[in-house]
Tab-separated table of C-alpha atoms in Angstrom:
chain	number	residue	atom	x	y	z
A	27	UNK	CA	73.818	120.641	6.101
A	28	UNK	CA	72.736	117.047	6.743
A	29	UNK	CA	76.367	115.930	6.573
A	30	UNK	CA	77.367	118.562	9.157
A	31	UNK	CA	74.547	117.517	11.501
A	32	UNK	CA	75.536	113.857	11.084
A	33	UNK	CA	79.171	114.670	11.857
A	34	UNK	CA	78.245	116.657	14.982
A	35	UNK	CA	75.943	113.847	16.151
A	36	UNK	CA	78.738	111.301	15.736
A	37	UNK	CA	81.135	113.466	17.766
A	38	UNK	CA	78.588	113.744	20.557
A	39	UNK	CA	78.032	109.983	20.570
A	40	UNK	CA	81.770	109.288	20.670
A	41	UNK	CA	82.199	111.792	23.500
A	42	UNK	CA	79.432	110.157	25.534
A	43	UNK	CA	80.853	106.691	24.870
A	44	UNK	CA	84.328	107.802	25.976
A	45	UNK	CA	82.923	109.350	29.164
A	46	UNK	CA	80.880	106.225	29.974
A	47	UNK	CA	83.911	104.014	29.300
A	48	UNK	CA	86.118	106.102	31.614
A	49	UNK	CA	83.444	106.065	34.309
A	50	UNK	CA	83.077	102.309	33.861
A	51	UNK	CA	86.827	101.797	34.250
A	52	UNK	CA	86.929	104.068	37.307
A	53	UNK	CA	84.036	102.175	38.883
A	54	UNK	CA	85.754	98.870	38.086
A	55	UNK	CA	89.022	99.977	39.707
A	56	UNK	CA	87.153	101.319	42.741
A	57	UNK	CA	85.150	98.113	43.045
A	58	UNK	CA	88.296	95.978	42.867
A	59	UNK	CA	89.874	97.904	45.745
A	60	UNK	CA	86.699	97.755	47.825
A	61	UNK	CA	86.213	94.043	47.153
A	62	UNK	CA	89.848	93.327	48.068
A	63	UNK	CA	89.485	95.353	51.246
A	64	UNK	CA	86.216	93.706	52.162
A	65	UNK	CA	87.772	90.294	51.518
A	66	UNK	CA	90.476	91.132	54.042
A	67	UNK	CA	87.852	92.410	56.468
A	68	UNK	CA	85.988	89.136	56.040
A	69	UNK	CA	89.135	87.248	56.946
A	70	UNK	CA	89.695	89.539	59.925
A	71	UNK	CA	86.161	88.949	61.170
A	72	UNK	CA	86.898	85.248	60.960
A	73	UNK	CA	89.437	85.629	63.771
A	74	UNK	CA	87.878	84.917	67.143
A	75	UNK	CA	89.281	87.699	69.306
A	76	UNK	CA	86.890	86.792	72.118
A	77	UNK	CA	89.394	84.209	73.283
A	78	UNK	CA	92.046	86.920	73.608
A	79	UNK	CA	89.635	89.255	75.408
A	80	UNK	CA	88.767	86.589	77.975
A	81	UNK	CA	92.396	85.578	78.522
A	82	UNK	CA	93.390	89.236	78.825
A	83	UNK	CA	90.722	89.838	81.451
A	84	UNK	CA	91.906	86.845	83.475
A	85	UNK	CA	95.540	87.959	83.127
A	86	UNK	CA	94.719	91.486	84.318
A	87	UNK	CA	92.870	90.198	87.379
A	88	UNK	CA	95.640	87.772	88.256
A	89	UNK	CA	98.404	90.363	87.861
A	90	UNK	CA	96.570	93.357	89.340
A	91	UNK	CA	96.489	95.294	86.071
A	92	UNK	CA	93.850	97.693	84.769
A	93	UNK	CA	90.486	95.932	84.616
A	94	UNK	CA	88.659	98.607	82.646
A	95	UNK	CA	90.563	98.899	79.380
A	96	UNK	CA	92.918	96.706	77.366
A	97	UNK	CA	94.741	97.096	74.041
A	98	UNK	CA	95.072	94.327	71.469
A	99	UNK	CA	97.322	94.741	68.402
A	100	UNK	CA	97.170	92.125	65.666
A	101	UNK	CA	100.231	92.296	63.415
A	102	UNK	CA	98.780	89.476	61.327
A	103	UNK	CA	96.575	92.103	59.675
A	104	UNK	CA	97.830	94.125	56.675
A	105	UNK	CA	99.487	97.318	57.953
A	106	UNK	CA	97.251	99.502	55.795
A	107	UNK	CA	94.216	98.441	57.855
A	108	UNK	CA	93.276	99.271	61.432
A	109	UNK	CA	94.682	96.629	63.768
A	110	UNK	CA	95.121	98.466	67.089
A	111	UNK	CA	92.008	97.770	69.163
A	112	UNK	CA	90.990	99.404	72.439
A	113	UNK	CA	88.742	97.006	74.306
A	114	UNK	CA	86.445	97.847	77.216
A	115	UNK	CA	86.136	94.988	79.708
A	116	UNK	CA	83.011	96.453	81.334
A	117	UNK	CA	81.121	97.014	78.074
A	118	UNK	CA	82.543	93.905	76.398
A	119	UNK	CA	83.192	95.809	73.193
A	120	UNK	CA	85.887	97.464	71.082
A	121	UNK	CA	85.755	101.201	71.743
A	122	UNK	CA	88.044	102.246	68.918
A	123	UNK	CA	90.574	100.981	66.386
A	124	UNK	CA	93.629	102.621	64.817
A	125	UNK	CA	96.383	102.185	62.263
A	126	UNK	CA	99.672	101.096	63.877
A	127	UNK	CA	103.148	100.531	62.472
A	128	UNK	CA	105.490	97.589	62.922
A	129	UNK	CA	109.265	97.159	62.643
A	130	UNK	CA	111.138	97.226	59.346
A	131	UNK	CA	113.750	94.589	60.238
A	132	UNK	CA	116.496	94.622	57.608
A	133	UNK	CA	114.280	96.525	55.188
A	134	UNK	CA	114.363	100.274	54.602
A	135	UNK	CA	113.294	102.409	57.568
A	136	UNK	CA	110.102	104.281	56.690
A	137	UNK	CA	109.265	101.872	53.873
A	138	UNK	CA	106.394	99.405	53.590
A	139	UNK	CA	108.235	96.263	52.441
A	140	UNK	CA	106.617	93.991	55.016
A	141	UNK	CA	103.134	95.536	54.980
A	142	UNK	CA	101.442	92.135	54.667
A	143	UNK	CA	103.978	90.104	56.646
A	144	UNK	CA	105.204	91.812	59.825
A	145	UNK	CA	108.683	90.775	60.922
A	146	UNK	CA	108.862	89.480	64.503
A	147	UNK	CA	111.892	89.294	66.812
A	148	UNK	CA	112.911	89.943	70.418
A	149	UNK	CA	116.579	90.416	69.544
A	150	UNK	CA	118.314	93.705	70.277
A	151	UNK	CA	118.998	95.757	67.107
A	152	UNK	CA	116.695	93.508	65.064
A	153	UNK	CA	114.443	96.510	64.266
A	154	UNK	CA	111.508	94.089	64.349
A	155	UNK	CA	108.308	94.112	66.370
A	156	UNK	CA	107.853	91.736	69.293
A	157	UNK	CA	104.724	89.817	70.177
A	158	UNK	CA	103.493	89.098	73.675
A	159	UNK	CA	101.993	90.892	76.666
A	160	UNK	CA	103.247	94.347	77.628
A	161	UNK	CA	102.278	96.545	80.548
A	162	UNK	CA	101.996	100.220	79.646
A	163	UNK	CA	103.945	102.169	82.269
A	164	UNK	CA	105.201	105.745	82.642
A	165	UNK	CA	104.337	108.619	80.344
A	166	UNK	CA	107.458	110.198	78.892
A	167	UNK	CA	108.771	112.708	76.357
A	168	UNK	CA	109.302	111.592	72.772
A	169	UNK	CA	111.198	113.140	69.873
A	170	UNK	CA	108.426	111.894	67.580
A	171	UNK	CA	104.913	113.061	66.783
A	172	UNK	CA	103.138	114.871	69.610
A	173	UNK	CA	106.253	114.423	71.807
A	174	UNK	CA	104.588	111.892	74.116
A	175	UNK	CA	105.488	108.250	74.648
A	176	UNK	CA	104.671	105.426	77.034
A	177	UNK	CA	107.198	102.899	78.299
A	178	UNK	CA	106.344	99.265	77.574
A	179	UNK	CA	107.397	96.466	79.915
A	180	UNK	CA	107.558	93.099	78.164
A	181	UNK	CA	106.118	90.294	80.287
A	182	UNK	CA	106.842	87.269	78.073
A	183	UNK	CA	109.945	85.541	76.714
A	184	UNK	CA	108.956	86.806	73.270
A	185	UNK	CA	109.248	90.475	74.336
A	186	UNK	CA	111.557	90.397	77.354
A	187	UNK	CA	114.014	92.832	75.714
A	188	UNK	CA	111.456	95.592	75.161
A	189	UNK	CA	112.997	97.978	77.717
A	190	UNK	CA	116.540	97.332	76.487
A	191	UNK	CA	115.399	97.908	72.915
A	192	UNK	CA	113.675	101.195	73.891
A	193	UNK	CA	110.352	99.896	72.549
A	194	UNK	CA	107.702	102.481	73.439
A	195	UNK	CA	104.235	103.520	72.326
A	196	UNK	CA	104.422	106.850	70.470
A	197	UNK	CA	103.058	108.765	67.487
A	198	UNK	CA	104.677	109.479	64.145
A	199	UNK	CA	103.864	112.194	61.611
A	200	UNK	CA	104.189	109.691	58.749
A	201	UNK	CA	101.290	107.554	59.951
A	202	UNK	CA	97.741	108.131	58.756
A	203	UNK	CA	94.641	108.133	60.930
A	204	UNK	CA	92.716	106.573	58.051
A	205	UNK	CA	93.153	103.188	56.418
A	206	UNK	CA	95.508	103.293	53.437
A	207	UNK	CA	95.097	99.735	52.102
A	208	UNK	CA	96.320	98.442	49.642
A	209	UNK	CA	99.262	100.692	50.586
A	210	UNK	CA	101.106	99.954	53.795
A	211	UNK	CA	101.998	101.995	56.868
A	212	UNK	CA	105.607	103.275	57.206
A	213	UNK	CA	107.760	100.899	59.251
A	214	UNK	CA	110.022	101.952	62.113
A	215	UNK	CA	112.381	100.094	64.411
A	216	UNK	CA	109.847	97.998	66.281
A	217	UNK	CA	107.797	100.491	68.284
A	218	UNK	CA	104.015	100.419	67.942
A	219	UNK	CA	103.515	103.911	66.498
A	220	UNK	CA	100.196	105.564	65.682
A	221	UNK	CA	99.103	108.833	64.066
A	222	UNK	CA	99.332	112.104	65.988
A	223	UNK	CA	95.561	112.464	66.171
A	224	UNK	CA	95.097	108.900	67.393
A	225	UNK	CA	97.881	109.330	69.968
A	226	UNK	CA	95.981	112.267	71.482
A	227	UNK	CA	93.014	109.948	72.051
A	228	UNK	CA	95.213	107.175	73.429
A	229	UNK	CA	97.092	109.617	75.657
A	230	UNK	CA	93.820	110.870	77.119
A	231	UNK	CA	92.814	107.286	77.860
A	232	UNK	CA	96.139	106.338	79.442
A	233	UNK	CA	96.225	109.407	81.663
A	234	UNK	CA	93.167	108.076	83.481
A	235	UNK	CA	93.852	104.352	83.151
A	236	UNK	CA	97.109	103.124	84.658
A	237	UNK	CA	98.892	99.785	84.173
A	238	UNK	CA	96.962	98.938	81.011
A	239	UNK	CA	97.749	95.652	79.289
A	240	UNK	CA	98.843	95.782	75.671
A	241	UNK	CA	98.868	92.396	73.970
A	242	UNK	CA	100.560	92.210	70.589
A	243	UNK	CA	99.759	89.105	68.564
A	244	UNK	CA	100.293	87.921	65.011
A	245	UNK	CA	97.214	85.946	64.013
């Protein structure tokens, strides 16, 4: 009887040890992801966007653009993190942030090969994203997402071919509304694409705010 009780006790101890070990490993893996993500966030916070906000405000005043809202996209941030920022000039604060895709270049369409190093080009058929200042113009019909897009007019040498390249702001079913880091966001042919849910919010904003500046940078 003592031997049976000893055997049962040992099984219970081993079971508890196994469970604690599995929980420990799970916590370790979770912690590693969180720490990595927070490290990236720390680096992001190290970027002084205030300079961009001030320059954007001056640019909007000088060029008679919307002086209420402004969009900043930083393609220098990992594509699995939010890097599409809606800034309010009046409140001097970021109202919201979203996941946004960038171009795949010569990589596979819909893949995530350049998730931590966005490919930049203004060349036609490059399938890359372009940096620079864009003015968000007419609302149109898209074959993607919620079937809404906005025409983007490139205002710099670095994005002067935007209209010829059919670069527009639209949504895409493949894009998440939540951060997916360390995974990346599916890459298209150079359009800044967001999730369907986020596009509904952006669409609502752009219906009441015309000639909004979108500034795409790579920090």
